[in-house]
Short mmCIF file of C-alpha atoms in Angstrom, two decimals:
data_model
loop_
_atom_site.label_atom_id
_atom_site.label_comp_id
_atom_site.label_asym_id
_atom_site.label_seq_id
_atom_site.Cartn_x
_atom_site.Cartn_y
_atom_site.Cartn_z
CA MET A 30 0.00 0.14 0.02
CA LYS A 31 1.72 3.62 -1.12
CA LEU A 32 0.53 6.53 -0.54
CA SER A 33 -0.47 7.65 -4.72
CA GLU A 34 -2.67 7.98 -6.88
CA ALA A 35 -1.46 4.24 -8.17
CA GLY A 36 -1.10 2.74 -4.79
CA LEU A 37 -4.93 3.86 -3.67
CA LYS A 38 -6.53 2.19 -6.77
CA ASP A 39 -7.37 -0.72 -4.46
CA ARG A 40 -9.66 1.23 -2.34
CA ALA A 41 -10.52 -2.20 -0.57
CA ALA A 42 -7.70 -3.26 1.33
CA TRP A 43 -7.53 0.85 2.65
CA GLU A 44 -11.18 0.39 4.03
CA GLU A 45 -10.42 -2.91 5.33
CA LYS A 46 -7.83 -0.61 7.49
CA GLY A 47 -10.04 1.71 8.32
CA TYR A 48 -9.08 4.49 6.53
CA ARG A 49 -11.40 6.84 5.18
CA LEU A 50 -10.74 7.76 1.39
CA PRO A 51 -11.77 10.92 -1.06
CA GLN A 52 -15.56 10.17 -2.05
CA PHE A 53 -15.79 12.10 -5.01
CA ASP A 54 -13.91 11.80 -8.73
CA ARG A 55 -10.63 13.63 -8.36
CA GLU A 56 -9.54 13.69 -11.20
CA ALA A 57 -12.20 15.82 -12.47
CA VAL A 58 -11.55 17.83 -9.12
CA THR A 59 -8.46 18.85 -10.00
CA ALA A 60 -9.48 19.54 -13.71
CA ASN A 61 -12.10 21.91 -12.32
CA THR A 62 -9.50 23.71 -9.76
CA HIS A 63 -6.70 23.96 -12.91
CA LYS A 64 -9.65 25.81 -15.04
CA ALA A 65 -11.05 28.39 -12.18
CA PRO A 66 -9.06 27.57 -8.87
CA PHE A 67 -11.46 29.08 -5.80
CA TRP A 68 -8.61 28.86 -3.26
CA ILE A 69 -4.73 28.94 -3.09
CA HIS A 70 -3.00 28.30 0.76
CA PHE A 71 0.11 29.83 1.34
CA GLY A 72 2.31 27.67 3.82
CA ALA A 73 2.17 23.85 3.09
CA GLY A 74 2.64 22.68 6.44
CA ASN A 75 0.64 20.33 9.34
CA ILE A 76 -2.11 22.43 10.36
CA PHE A 77 -3.51 23.20 6.82
CA ARG A 78 -3.42 19.71 5.48
CA ALA A 79 -4.54 18.11 8.59
CA PHE A 80 -6.98 21.08 9.67
CA GLN A 81 -8.60 23.22 6.12
CA ALA A 82 -7.83 20.46 3.68
CA ASN A 83 -9.82 18.11 5.50
CA ALA A 84 -12.97 20.58 5.53
CA VAL A 85 -12.69 21.08 1.73
CA GLN A 86 -12.45 17.22 1.53
CA ASN A 87 -16.00 16.92 3.26
CA LEU A 88 -16.72 19.26 1.41
CA LEU A 89 -16.46 17.66 -1.73
CA ASN A 90 -17.32 14.29 -0.26
CA ASP A 91 -20.50 15.97 0.24
CA GLY A 92 -20.97 17.66 -2.97
CA VAL A 93 -21.29 21.26 -1.44
CA LEU A 94 -17.52 21.69 -3.81
CA ASP A 95 -16.89 20.44 -7.22
CA ARG A 96 -13.22 21.93 -7.13
CA GLY A 97 -10.06 22.12 -4.49
CA LEU A 98 -7.38 23.11 -3.01
CA VAL A 99 -3.69 24.90 -4.63
CA ALA A 100 -1.13 24.75 -2.47
CA ALA A 101 1.96 26.76 -2.23
CA GLU A 102 4.97 26.69 -0.39
CA GLY A 103 7.38 29.60 -0.05
CA TYR A 104 9.85 29.36 2.31
CA ASP A 105 10.74 26.38 2.03
CA TYR A 106 10.58 24.53 -1.35
CA GLU A 107 11.49 20.56 -1.02
CA ILE A 108 8.37 20.19 1.02
CA ILE A 109 6.50 20.23 -2.43
CA THR A 110 9.66 18.57 -4.39
CA LYS A 111 10.30 15.69 -1.36
CA MET A 112 6.74 15.54 -0.29
CA ASN A 113 4.42 16.43 -2.00
CA ARG A 114 4.44 15.32 -5.56
CA PRO A 115 6.48 12.15 -4.71
CA HIS A 116 2.34 11.21 -3.17
CA ASP A 117 0.65 12.88 -5.69
CA ASP A 118 -0.35 15.70 -3.27
CA TYR A 119 -2.05 13.10 -1.28
CA THR A 120 -1.97 12.86 3.03
CA LEU A 121 -2.50 11.06 5.93
CA LEU A 122 -4.41 12.63 8.88
CA ALA A 123 -4.57 10.52 12.17
CA THR A 124 -6.84 12.32 14.10
CA LEU A 125 -5.93 11.10 17.34
CA LYS A 126 -8.79 11.47 19.69
CA ALA A 127 -8.98 11.49 23.56
CA ASP A 128 -11.13 8.15 23.45
CA GLY A 129 -8.15 6.33 22.58
CA THR A 130 -9.35 5.56 18.78
CA VAL A 131 -7.45 6.73 16.00
CA GLU A 132 -9.21 7.84 13.12
CA LYS A 133 -7.56 7.08 9.78
CA THR A 134 -8.28 9.38 6.66
CA VAL A 135 -6.63 9.90 3.17
CA ILE A 136 -6.80 13.53 2.56
CA GLY A 137 -6.84 14.07 -1.73
CA SER A 138 -8.30 17.74 -1.47
CA ILE A 139 -5.06 19.54 -2.65
CA VAL A 140 -4.90 18.66 -6.34
CA GLU A 141 -2.11 21.37 -6.88
CA SER A 142 1.25 22.21 -5.04
CA LEU A 143 3.00 24.94 -6.59
CA THR A 144 7.07 26.82 -5.41
CA LEU A 145 6.54 30.38 -4.75
CA ASP A 146 10.08 30.47 -6.57
CA THR A 147 10.56 33.46 -8.87
CA ASP A 148 13.49 31.99 -10.21
CA ASN A 149 11.14 28.74 -11.22
CA LYS A 150 9.69 30.96 -14.36
CA GLU A 151 7.15 27.77 -14.84
CA GLU A 152 5.91 27.71 -12.16
CA PHE A 153 5.51 31.78 -10.82
CA ALA A 154 3.49 31.91 -14.16
CA ARG A 155 1.38 29.13 -12.89
CA LEU A 156 0.66 31.36 -9.80
CA GLN A 157 0.15 34.23 -11.71
CA GLU A 158 -2.54 32.78 -14.19
CA ILE A 159 -3.78 31.32 -10.42
CA PHE A 160 -4.18 34.88 -9.82
CA SER A 161 -5.25 36.57 -12.46
CA ASN A 162 -8.08 34.09 -12.20
CA ASP A 163 -12.20 35.44 -11.81
CA SER A 164 -13.03 32.58 -10.51
CA LEU A 165 -10.25 32.97 -7.58
CA GLN A 166 -11.97 34.26 -4.48
CA MET A 167 -9.36 33.80 -1.52
CA ALA A 168 -5.79 33.40 -1.23
CA SER A 169 -4.99 32.35 2.20
CA PHE A 170 -1.68 31.79 4.50
CA THR A 171 -0.53 30.08 7.48
CA ILE A 172 3.17 30.78 7.92
CA THR A 173 3.84 32.05 10.82
CA GLU A 174 3.13 35.41 12.54
CA LYS A 175 7.74 35.77 11.45
CA GLY A 176 6.61 35.18 7.82
CA TYR A 177 4.37 38.64 7.69
CA SER A 178 7.68 40.81 9.74
CA LEU A 179 9.52 43.45 6.79
CA THR A 180 12.03 43.87 9.15
CA ASN A 181 14.76 42.66 11.59
CA SER A 182 14.44 42.75 15.68
CA HIS A 183 16.26 46.55 15.22
CA GLY A 184 13.26 47.67 13.17
CA ASP A 185 15.65 47.75 9.84
CA PHE A 186 14.49 46.05 6.31
CA LEU A 187 15.89 42.63 6.13
CA PRO A 188 18.48 42.65 2.71
CA ASP A 189 15.92 40.49 0.84
CA VAL A 190 12.94 43.28 1.16
CA GLU A 191 14.98 46.37 0.12
CA LYS A 192 16.00 44.93 -2.85
CA ASP A 193 12.75 44.10 -3.51
CA PHE A 194 11.24 47.25 -2.91
CA CYS A 195 14.17 48.74 -5.35
CA ALA A 196 14.16 46.10 -7.92
CA GLY A 197 10.22 46.15 -8.46
CA PRO A 198 7.36 43.12 -8.78
CA GLU A 199 9.00 42.00 -11.79
CA LYS A 200 11.06 39.14 -10.11
CA PRO A 201 10.81 39.74 -5.57
CA ALA A 202 13.52 37.39 -3.72
CA SER A 203 11.24 38.02 -0.37
CA TYR A 204 8.13 36.00 0.64
CA MET A 205 5.83 38.98 1.30
CA GLY A 206 7.41 40.65 -1.90
CA LYS A 207 6.55 37.32 -4.16
CA VAL A 208 2.80 38.24 -2.59
CA ALA A 209 2.81 41.14 -3.42
CA SER A 210 4.14 40.84 -7.04
CA LEU A 211 1.38 37.98 -7.45
CA LEU A 212 -1.58 40.83 -6.32
CA TYR A 213 -0.51 43.00 -8.52
CA THR A 214 -0.42 40.81 -11.10
CA ARG A 215 -4.34 40.60 -10.19
CA PHE A 216 -4.27 43.96 -10.11
CA VAL A 217 -2.68 44.82 -13.86
CA GLN A 218 -5.53 41.96 -15.19
CA GLY A 219 -8.20 44.59 -13.87
CA ALA A 220 -8.08 44.89 -10.12
CA LYS A 221 -9.90 42.13 -9.82
CA PRO A 222 -11.43 41.81 -5.72
CA LEU A 223 -9.68 39.15 -3.44
CA SER A 224 -9.37 38.50 -0.18
CA MET A 225 -6.46 37.76 1.36
CA VAL A 226 -6.92 35.78 4.91
CA SER A 227 -3.86 35.31 7.29
CA MET A 228 -4.64 32.10 9.58
CA ASP A 229 -2.14 31.98 11.77
CA ASN A 230 -2.44 32.19 14.76
CA CYS A 231 -1.51 35.72 16.03
CA SER A 232 -3.15 38.23 17.04
CA HIS A 233 -5.11 40.96 14.30
CA ASN A 234 -3.48 38.91 12.28
CA GLY A 235 -5.01 40.48 8.63
CA ASP A 236 -3.52 43.46 9.74
CA LYS A 237 -0.14 42.15 9.80
CA LEU A 238 -0.14 40.54 6.30
CA ALA A 239 -1.86 43.92 4.88
CA ALA A 240 0.64 46.26 6.54
CA ALA A 241 3.50 43.62 4.16
CA ILE A 242 1.44 44.01 1.52
CA THR A 243 0.56 47.28 1.95
CA ALA A 244 5.11 48.29 2.28
CA PHE A 245 5.42 46.96 -1.01
CA ALA A 246 2.86 48.73 -3.66
CA GLU A 247 3.89 51.82 -1.61
CA GLN A 248 7.43 51.70 -2.27
CA TRP A 249 6.91 50.26 -5.66
CA GLU A 250 4.11 52.86 -6.71
CA GLU A 251 5.92 55.51 -5.48
CA LYS A 252 9.16 54.25 -6.98
CA GLY A 253 7.94 54.11 -10.43
CA LEU A 254 7.88 50.51 -10.10
CA ALA A 255 3.98 49.39 -10.43
CA LYS A 256 1.09 51.11 -12.29
CA GLU A 257 -0.83 54.29 -10.55
CA GLY A 258 -3.23 52.92 -8.97
CA PHE A 259 -1.97 49.74 -7.03
CA LEU A 260 -1.57 51.22 -3.32
CA SER A 261 -5.31 52.20 -4.04
CA TYR A 262 -6.07 49.05 -5.20
CA VAL A 263 -3.92 47.72 -2.11
CA LYS A 264 -6.29 49.89 0.04
CA SER A 265 -9.55 50.06 -1.58
CA ASP A 266 -13.11 47.51 -0.60
CA LYS A 267 -11.97 45.53 -3.52
CA VAL A 268 -9.35 43.79 -1.28
CA ALA A 269 -9.91 42.01 1.95
CA PHE A 270 -7.80 41.28 4.63
CA PRO A 271 -10.12 39.98 7.40
CA TRP A 272 -9.11 39.08 10.64
CA THR A 273 -9.13 34.94 11.98
CA MET A 274 -8.67 33.60 14.80
CA ILE A 275 -6.99 29.41 14.12
CA ASP A 276 -6.91 27.04 17.22
CA LYS A 277 -5.66 22.94 16.26
CA ILE A 278 -3.13 21.10 18.00
CA THR A 279 -0.80 19.76 15.21
CA PRO A 280 2.19 18.39 17.05
CA ARG A 281 5.61 17.03 14.62
CA PRO A 282 4.92 13.62 13.02
CA ASN A 283 5.03 11.34 15.68
CA THR A 284 7.15 8.13 15.32
CA SER A 285 4.52 6.42 17.39
CA VAL A 286 1.77 7.10 14.79
CA GLU A 287 4.42 5.82 12.14
CA GLN A 288 4.86 2.90 13.33
CA MET A 289 0.88 2.18 13.26
CA LEU A 290 0.54 3.14 9.63
CA ILE A 291 3.88 0.91 8.84
CA GLY A 292 1.67 -1.71 11.00
CA ASP A 293 -1.32 -1.16 8.51
CA GLY A 294 1.09 -2.26 5.29
CA ILE A 295 1.61 0.88 4.02
CA GLU A 296 4.66 1.73 2.78
CA GLU A 297 7.95 5.33 1.77
CA LEU A 298 6.22 7.07 5.09
CA ALA A 299 9.65 7.58 6.02
CA PRO A 300 9.79 11.49 6.91
CA VAL A 301 12.18 13.86 4.89
CA ILE A 302 14.88 16.74 7.18
CA THR A 303 14.75 18.92 4.38
CA SER A 304 18.38 21.41 3.44
CA LYS A 305 16.72 24.10 5.91
CA ASN A 306 15.92 21.65 8.55
CA THR A 307 11.76 21.54 8.64
CA TYR A 308 11.13 18.14 9.67
CA VAL A 309 7.57 17.00 7.45
CA ALA A 310 6.16 12.89 6.88
CA PRO A 311 3.06 12.12 4.89
CA PHE A 312 1.08 11.97 7.32
CA VAL A 313 -0.25 14.30 9.98
CA ASN A 314 -0.89 13.55 13.27
CA ALA A 315 -3.55 15.78 15.11
CA GLU A 316 -5.88 16.64 18.10
CA GLU A 317 -10.04 16.17 17.13
CA CYS A 318 -10.90 19.73 18.48
CA GLU A 319 -10.58 22.39 15.40
CA TYR A 320 -11.74 26.31 15.49
CA LEU A 321 -11.11 28.45 12.80
CA VAL A 322 -13.27 31.87 13.55
CA ILE A 323 -13.52 34.09 10.14
CA GLU A 324 -13.99 38.27 9.73
CA ASP A 325 -16.56 37.55 6.69
CA SER A 326 -15.07 39.95 4.30
CA PHE A 327 -15.11 38.23 0.52
CA PRO A 328 -15.44 40.66 -2.18
CA ASN A 329 -15.60 38.14 -4.86
CA GLY A 330 -17.51 35.71 -2.97
CA ARG A 331 -17.02 32.79 -1.15
CA PRO A 332 -18.09 29.03 -1.20
CA ALA A 333 -20.43 27.40 1.80
CA LEU A 334 -17.49 26.65 3.74
CA GLU A 335 -19.65 27.47 7.06
CA LYS A 336 -20.93 23.80 6.10
CA GLY A 337 -17.01 22.50 7.09
CA GLY A 338 -17.82 24.04 10.43
CA PHE A 339 -15.51 27.40 10.18
CA ILE A 340 -17.63 29.95 11.60
CA PHE A 341 -18.22 32.94 9.63
CA THR A 342 -18.98 36.48 11.46
CA ASP A 343 -17.85 39.82 12.16
CA ARG A 344 -14.55 41.21 13.21
CA ALA A 345 -15.54 42.65 16.33
CA THR A 346 -16.27 39.04 17.69
CA VAL A 347 -13.27 37.55 15.97
CA ASP A 348 -10.99 39.51 18.16
CA LYS A 349 -12.90 38.83 21.10
CA VAL A 350 -12.57 34.74 20.56
CA GLU A 351 -9.33 35.46 19.86
CA ARG A 352 -8.73 36.72 23.43
CA MET A 353 -10.81 34.57 25.00
CA LYS A 354 -8.11 31.59 23.47
CA VAL A 355 -5.19 33.84 24.07
CA CYS A 356 -5.31 35.57 27.08
CA THR A 357 -7.30 33.26 28.97
CA CYS A 358 -9.22 30.04 27.82
CA LEU A 359 -5.75 27.74 25.90
CA ASN A 360 -3.27 29.95 25.56
CA PRO A 361 -1.94 30.78 29.24
CA LEU A 362 -2.64 27.03 30.39
CA HIS A 363 -0.10 26.11 28.39
CA THR A 364 2.44 28.37 28.89
CA ALA A 365 2.29 27.58 32.60
CA LEU A 366 2.36 23.39 31.20
CA ALA A 367 5.57 24.18 29.55
CA VAL A 368 7.38 25.97 31.86
CA TYR A 369 6.68 23.31 34.65
CA GLY A 370 6.54 20.91 33.13
CA CYS A 371 10.24 21.31 31.57
CA LEU A 372 11.75 22.16 35.57
CA LEU A 373 9.20 18.45 36.83
CA GLY A 374 10.94 16.25 33.61
CA TYR A 375 7.95 16.06 31.83
CA GLU A 376 8.21 15.43 28.22
CA LEU A 377 4.34 15.54 27.46
CA ILE A 378 1.73 17.36 28.32
CA SER A 379 -0.91 14.97 28.63
CA GLU A 380 1.24 13.45 31.12
CA GLU A 381 1.32 16.36 33.16
CA MET A 382 -2.45 16.10 33.31
CA LYS A 383 -2.27 13.44 35.34
CA ASP A 384 0.19 15.38 37.78
CA PRO A 385 -3.27 16.84 40.50
CA CYS A 386 -1.23 19.49 41.33
CA LEU A 387 -0.15 20.69 37.83
CA LYS A 388 -4.05 20.44 36.79
CA LYS A 389 -4.93 22.76 39.69
CA LEU A 390 -2.12 24.97 38.52
CA VAL A 391 -4.14 25.53 34.64
CA GLU A 392 -8.04 25.06 36.13
CA THR A 393 -6.98 27.92 38.78
CA ILE A 394 -5.55 29.98 36.45
CA GLY A 395 -8.29 29.60 34.08
CA TYR A 396 -11.77 29.66 35.75
CA LYS A 397 -10.28 31.26 38.93
CA GLU A 398 -7.73 34.44 37.48
CA GLY A 399 -8.80 34.48 33.55
CA LEU A 400 -12.15 33.81 33.10
CA PRO A 401 -13.56 36.74 35.66
CA VAL A 402 -12.46 38.88 33.12
CA VAL A 403 -13.22 37.57 29.82
CA THR A 404 -15.78 38.84 27.47
CA ASN A 405 -17.80 36.26 26.38
CA PRO A 406 -18.01 36.28 22.22
CA GLY A 407 -21.27 35.45 21.54
CA ILE A 408 -20.09 32.42 19.38
CA LEU A 409 -18.36 30.36 21.87
CA ASP A 410 -18.65 30.66 25.47
CA PRO A 411 -15.13 30.77 27.26
CA LYS A 412 -16.83 28.31 30.21
CA GLU A 413 -17.48 25.89 27.73
CA PHE A 414 -13.89 26.12 25.78
CA ILE A 415 -12.11 25.94 28.89
CA ASP A 416 -13.81 22.46 30.22
CA THR A 417 -13.10 21.04 26.39
CA VAL A 418 -9.25 21.99 26.87
CA ILE A 419 -9.10 20.67 30.54
CA ASN A 420 -11.08 18.13 30.35
CA LEU A 421 -10.55 16.70 26.61
CA ARG A 422 -7.83 18.45 24.79
CA LEU A 423 -5.05 18.55 27.37
CA PRO A 424 -5.37 15.16 28.59
CA ASN A 425 -5.16 13.31 25.53
CA PRO A 426 -2.73 10.65 26.49
CA PHE A 427 -2.63 10.17 21.74
CA MET A 428 -1.47 14.05 21.16
CA PRO A 429 2.37 13.59 21.21
CA ASP A 430 3.01 17.60 22.52
CA ALA A 431 5.61 18.36 24.52
CA PRO A 432 6.11 21.41 26.78
CA GLN A 433 9.59 21.98 25.90
CA ARG A 434 7.87 22.42 21.90
CA ILE A 435 5.60 24.65 23.79
CA ALA A 436 8.22 26.79 26.29
CA THR A 437 9.61 28.29 22.38
CA ASP A 438 9.71 31.87 22.86
CA THR A 439 8.15 32.25 26.09
CA SER A 440 8.98 35.83 26.55
CA GLN A 441 7.44 36.64 23.41
CA LYS A 442 4.16 35.31 24.82
CA LEU A 443 3.84 36.37 28.24
CA PRO A 444 2.71 40.00 27.73
CA ILE A 445 -0.04 38.43 25.82
CA ARG A 446 -1.20 35.05 27.29
CA PHE A 447 -1.05 37.18 30.83
CA GLY A 448 -0.60 40.50 31.09
CA GLU A 449 -4.12 41.31 28.99
CA THR A 450 -5.73 39.67 31.92
CA ILE A 451 -3.20 41.99 35.02
CA LYS A 452 -4.14 45.04 32.25
CA ALA A 453 -7.80 43.84 33.31
CA TYR A 454 -7.60 43.53 36.70
CA ASP A 455 -5.77 46.48 37.48
CA LYS A 456 -8.27 48.69 34.90
CA ASP A 457 -11.80 47.26 36.88
CA PRO A 458 -11.93 48.72 40.30
CA SER A 459 -14.03 45.73 41.24
CA LEU A 460 -10.88 43.62 40.69
CA ASP A 461 -7.83 43.63 42.75
CA THR A 462 -4.37 42.60 41.18
CA ALA A 463 -3.68 41.02 44.82
CA ASP A 464 -5.75 38.71 43.71
CA LEU A 465 -3.31 37.10 41.24
CA LYS A 466 -1.80 34.68 43.20
CA LEU A 467 -0.82 31.86 40.20
CA ILE A 468 -0.14 33.72 37.06
CA PRO A 469 2.94 35.36 39.54
CA LEU A 470 3.40 31.67 39.89
CA VAL A 471 3.91 31.05 36.75
CA PHE A 472 6.40 34.49 35.64
CA ALA A 473 8.71 32.79 39.23
CA GLY A 474 8.44 29.87 37.63
CA TRP A 475 10.03 30.73 34.22
CA LEU A 476 12.34 33.13 35.52
CA ARG A 477 13.62 29.65 37.46
CA TYR A 478 13.13 28.36 33.98
CA LEU A 479 15.73 29.81 32.66
CA MET A 480 18.25 29.33 34.80
CA GLY A 481 18.19 25.79 33.15
CA VAL A 482 18.44 23.45 35.78
CA ASP A 483 15.49 20.81 36.73
CA ASP A 484 14.17 20.25 39.75
CA LYS A 485 16.98 17.43 40.09
CA GLY A 486 19.66 19.64 40.27
CA GLU A 487 20.44 18.53 36.36
CA LYS A 488 20.90 20.93 33.60
CA PHE A 489 18.22 20.80 30.77
CA GLU A 490 18.31 22.77 27.22
CA LEU A 491 16.25 25.94 27.05
CA SER A 492 13.99 26.00 24.18
CA ALA A 493 15.03 28.64 21.28
CA ASP A 494 13.93 32.35 22.76
CA PRO A 495 15.09 35.26 20.98
CA MET A 496 15.58 36.84 25.10
CA LEU A 497 17.99 34.18 26.21
CA GLY A 498 20.70 36.20 25.64
CA VAL A 499 19.41 39.40 27.37
CA LEU A 500 18.18 37.37 30.34
CA CYS A 501 20.27 34.07 31.10
CA PRO A 502 23.36 35.98 32.20
CA LYS A 503 21.21 38.15 34.46
CA LEU A 504 20.07 34.53 36.19
CA GLU A 505 23.90 32.96 36.36
CA SER A 506 24.54 33.73 39.52
CA VAL A 507 21.69 32.63 41.35
CA LYS A 508 22.12 29.02 43.06
CA LEU A 509 19.96 26.45 44.02
CA ASP A 510 20.94 27.04 48.11
CA GLY A 511 18.45 29.70 48.89
CA SER A 512 20.72 32.67 49.13
CA VAL A 513 19.19 34.60 46.19
CA ASN A 514 18.87 38.47 46.56
CA ALA A 515 15.42 37.59 44.33
CA GLU A 516 14.44 42.08 44.57
CA GLU A 517 18.09 42.42 43.55
CA THR A 518 19.03 39.86 40.92
CA LEU A 519 14.96 40.11 39.56
CA HIS A 520 14.29 44.53 39.20
CA SER A 521 15.68 44.95 36.08
CA ILE A 522 13.56 42.23 34.66
CA LEU A 523 9.89 42.58 36.49
CA THR A 524 10.13 46.32 35.27
CA GLU A 525 10.11 45.25 32.05
CA ALA A 526 6.71 45.40 30.58
CA LYS A 527 8.07 44.73 26.95
CA ILE A 528 7.75 40.97 28.45
CA PHE A 529 5.30 40.59 30.90
CA GLY A 530 2.74 43.86 29.08
CA VAL A 531 3.15 45.79 32.01
CA ASP A 532 5.46 46.48 34.65
CA LEU A 533 5.17 44.22 37.64
CA TYR A 534 6.04 47.08 40.22
CA GLU A 535 3.38 49.33 38.83
CA VAL A 536 0.60 46.75 39.78
CA GLY A 537 1.70 45.83 42.88
CA LEU A 538 2.75 41.55 41.81
CA ALA A 539 7.12 42.04 41.60
CA PRO A 540 6.70 41.29 45.42
CA LEU A 541 4.69 38.11 45.03
CA VAL A 542 7.30 36.78 42.01
CA CYS A 543 10.54 37.64 44.11
CA SER A 544 9.41 35.38 47.03
CA TYR A 545 8.27 32.88 45.16
CA PHE A 546 11.62 32.66 42.95
CA THR A 547 13.41 32.19 46.23
CA GLU A 548 11.62 29.69 46.96
CA LEU A 549 11.79 28.19 44.06
CA THR A 550 15.43 28.26 44.22
CA GLN A 551 15.47 26.80 47.84
CA GLY A 552 17.66 23.75 45.94
CA VAL A 553 16.71 20.67 44.86
CA GLY A 554 12.59 19.84 44.84
CA ALA A 555 11.92 23.26 45.50
CA VAL A 556 9.74 23.42 42.63
CA ARG A 557 7.61 20.43 43.27
CA ALA A 558 8.08 21.97 47.25
CA THR A 559 6.58 25.16 46.08
CA LEU A 560 4.16 24.05 43.75
CA GLU A 561 2.19 21.78 46.01
CA LYS A 562 2.24 24.92 48.90
CA TYR A 563 0.63 27.09 46.76
CA VAL A 564 -1.50 25.26 44.55
CA MET A 565 -2.89 22.58 46.61
#
């Protein structure tokens, strides 16, 4: 059994092993899509294959759609050349359910894949053809928040971006320059309407995409490198940049899932590590819960994607849902588990949820400290959302998600995941920041984590974070013997609003963080003892 057009001809063999197969005429769908594409997606990664592609497949199976997806990859072309094409754009989806069952699906809704490579004349010409087509309604993106950035950490334009500003739309090198070039093609072909939809997991994602494209339009038009009117087109109601909120955990392809699929008799499943160090496999493992809330702004229309589970609403509601998830109901709980999971030697989030102390930690942060300041968005209930996270999603033993992965870039996450809650308490006269007891414990735990020594006194590798070079040296002198002068050691960190979202001294939480940190550094076992003391 091989994951390819030829290998899937023996449908009975796959169905006998419990695989759900595409129920549509893929050849006809491919022809329809090539002639009149309606949706192109940039970023051919795991969440796209597990979520959007699966939803489109369901709609194709139900006859709601008669066209599939075009996938484009602009960061790592080898994803297309070494993974998509050898498998004829098919993907295996293993949905790992909390009840212990695994739903196995062959996804065939991606019917064309392209590299966003201006050096490849044939492929870029095909992308231009797609963007010129009247039928195109949406270009969507899962390229990570960094993908929209045009500047480095100092605020200077990246070299490729600067070159593209000066060279124009003909053959750009930067990711956003290439996307802007394709949108310019659509402008030249008649200023046709289109929705440019960021589906990345970051706040106000549509604005980030809009800002990047607008910067190119401004530069090119100002320098006479683009026809007059391109900037007006980008800013007009013909081009929309809706906000979205996406939520679905799709961890790195897991070896246990790979072995399960091999046991079914499927061949050639080995993951590939590309020259850019991207880890990709012919399969994706993902949780069953998923949410995609989209601002309903589609100037060229859209199909009935709500029948596939997507939620369409207005911008204000998307914002409320995003804040509900990121500031209270999921992301803060993830970060709390990441910090203490690394310190206590856990390698799976699901294992942490078997620890009564850690489970109570996230329950208290979510229900008691966070929920009072959440605005109910109406379309999703915050209490029910947390219930699902704590009782179904985080404890799922079949989700191989690691605290070490979630601990990545924690310094960039704290101001949103916790700072917004603190600000809300500080502004509300009926609330008192002094009532926040466990959010400061997470801050103290993170500072203890930055020492790179676990609760057994053994060194461990810190997850990547742009602030490590600044913060870790400030903690180098701290020993696990209770001798730390926490206020002196931590003062310059705790005043940093860009890390915590607020100056912790100004909101009265710094002394508590210092007190917790002192206890966490008393010696081996102090992390566990401190958690037990204040959580249980």
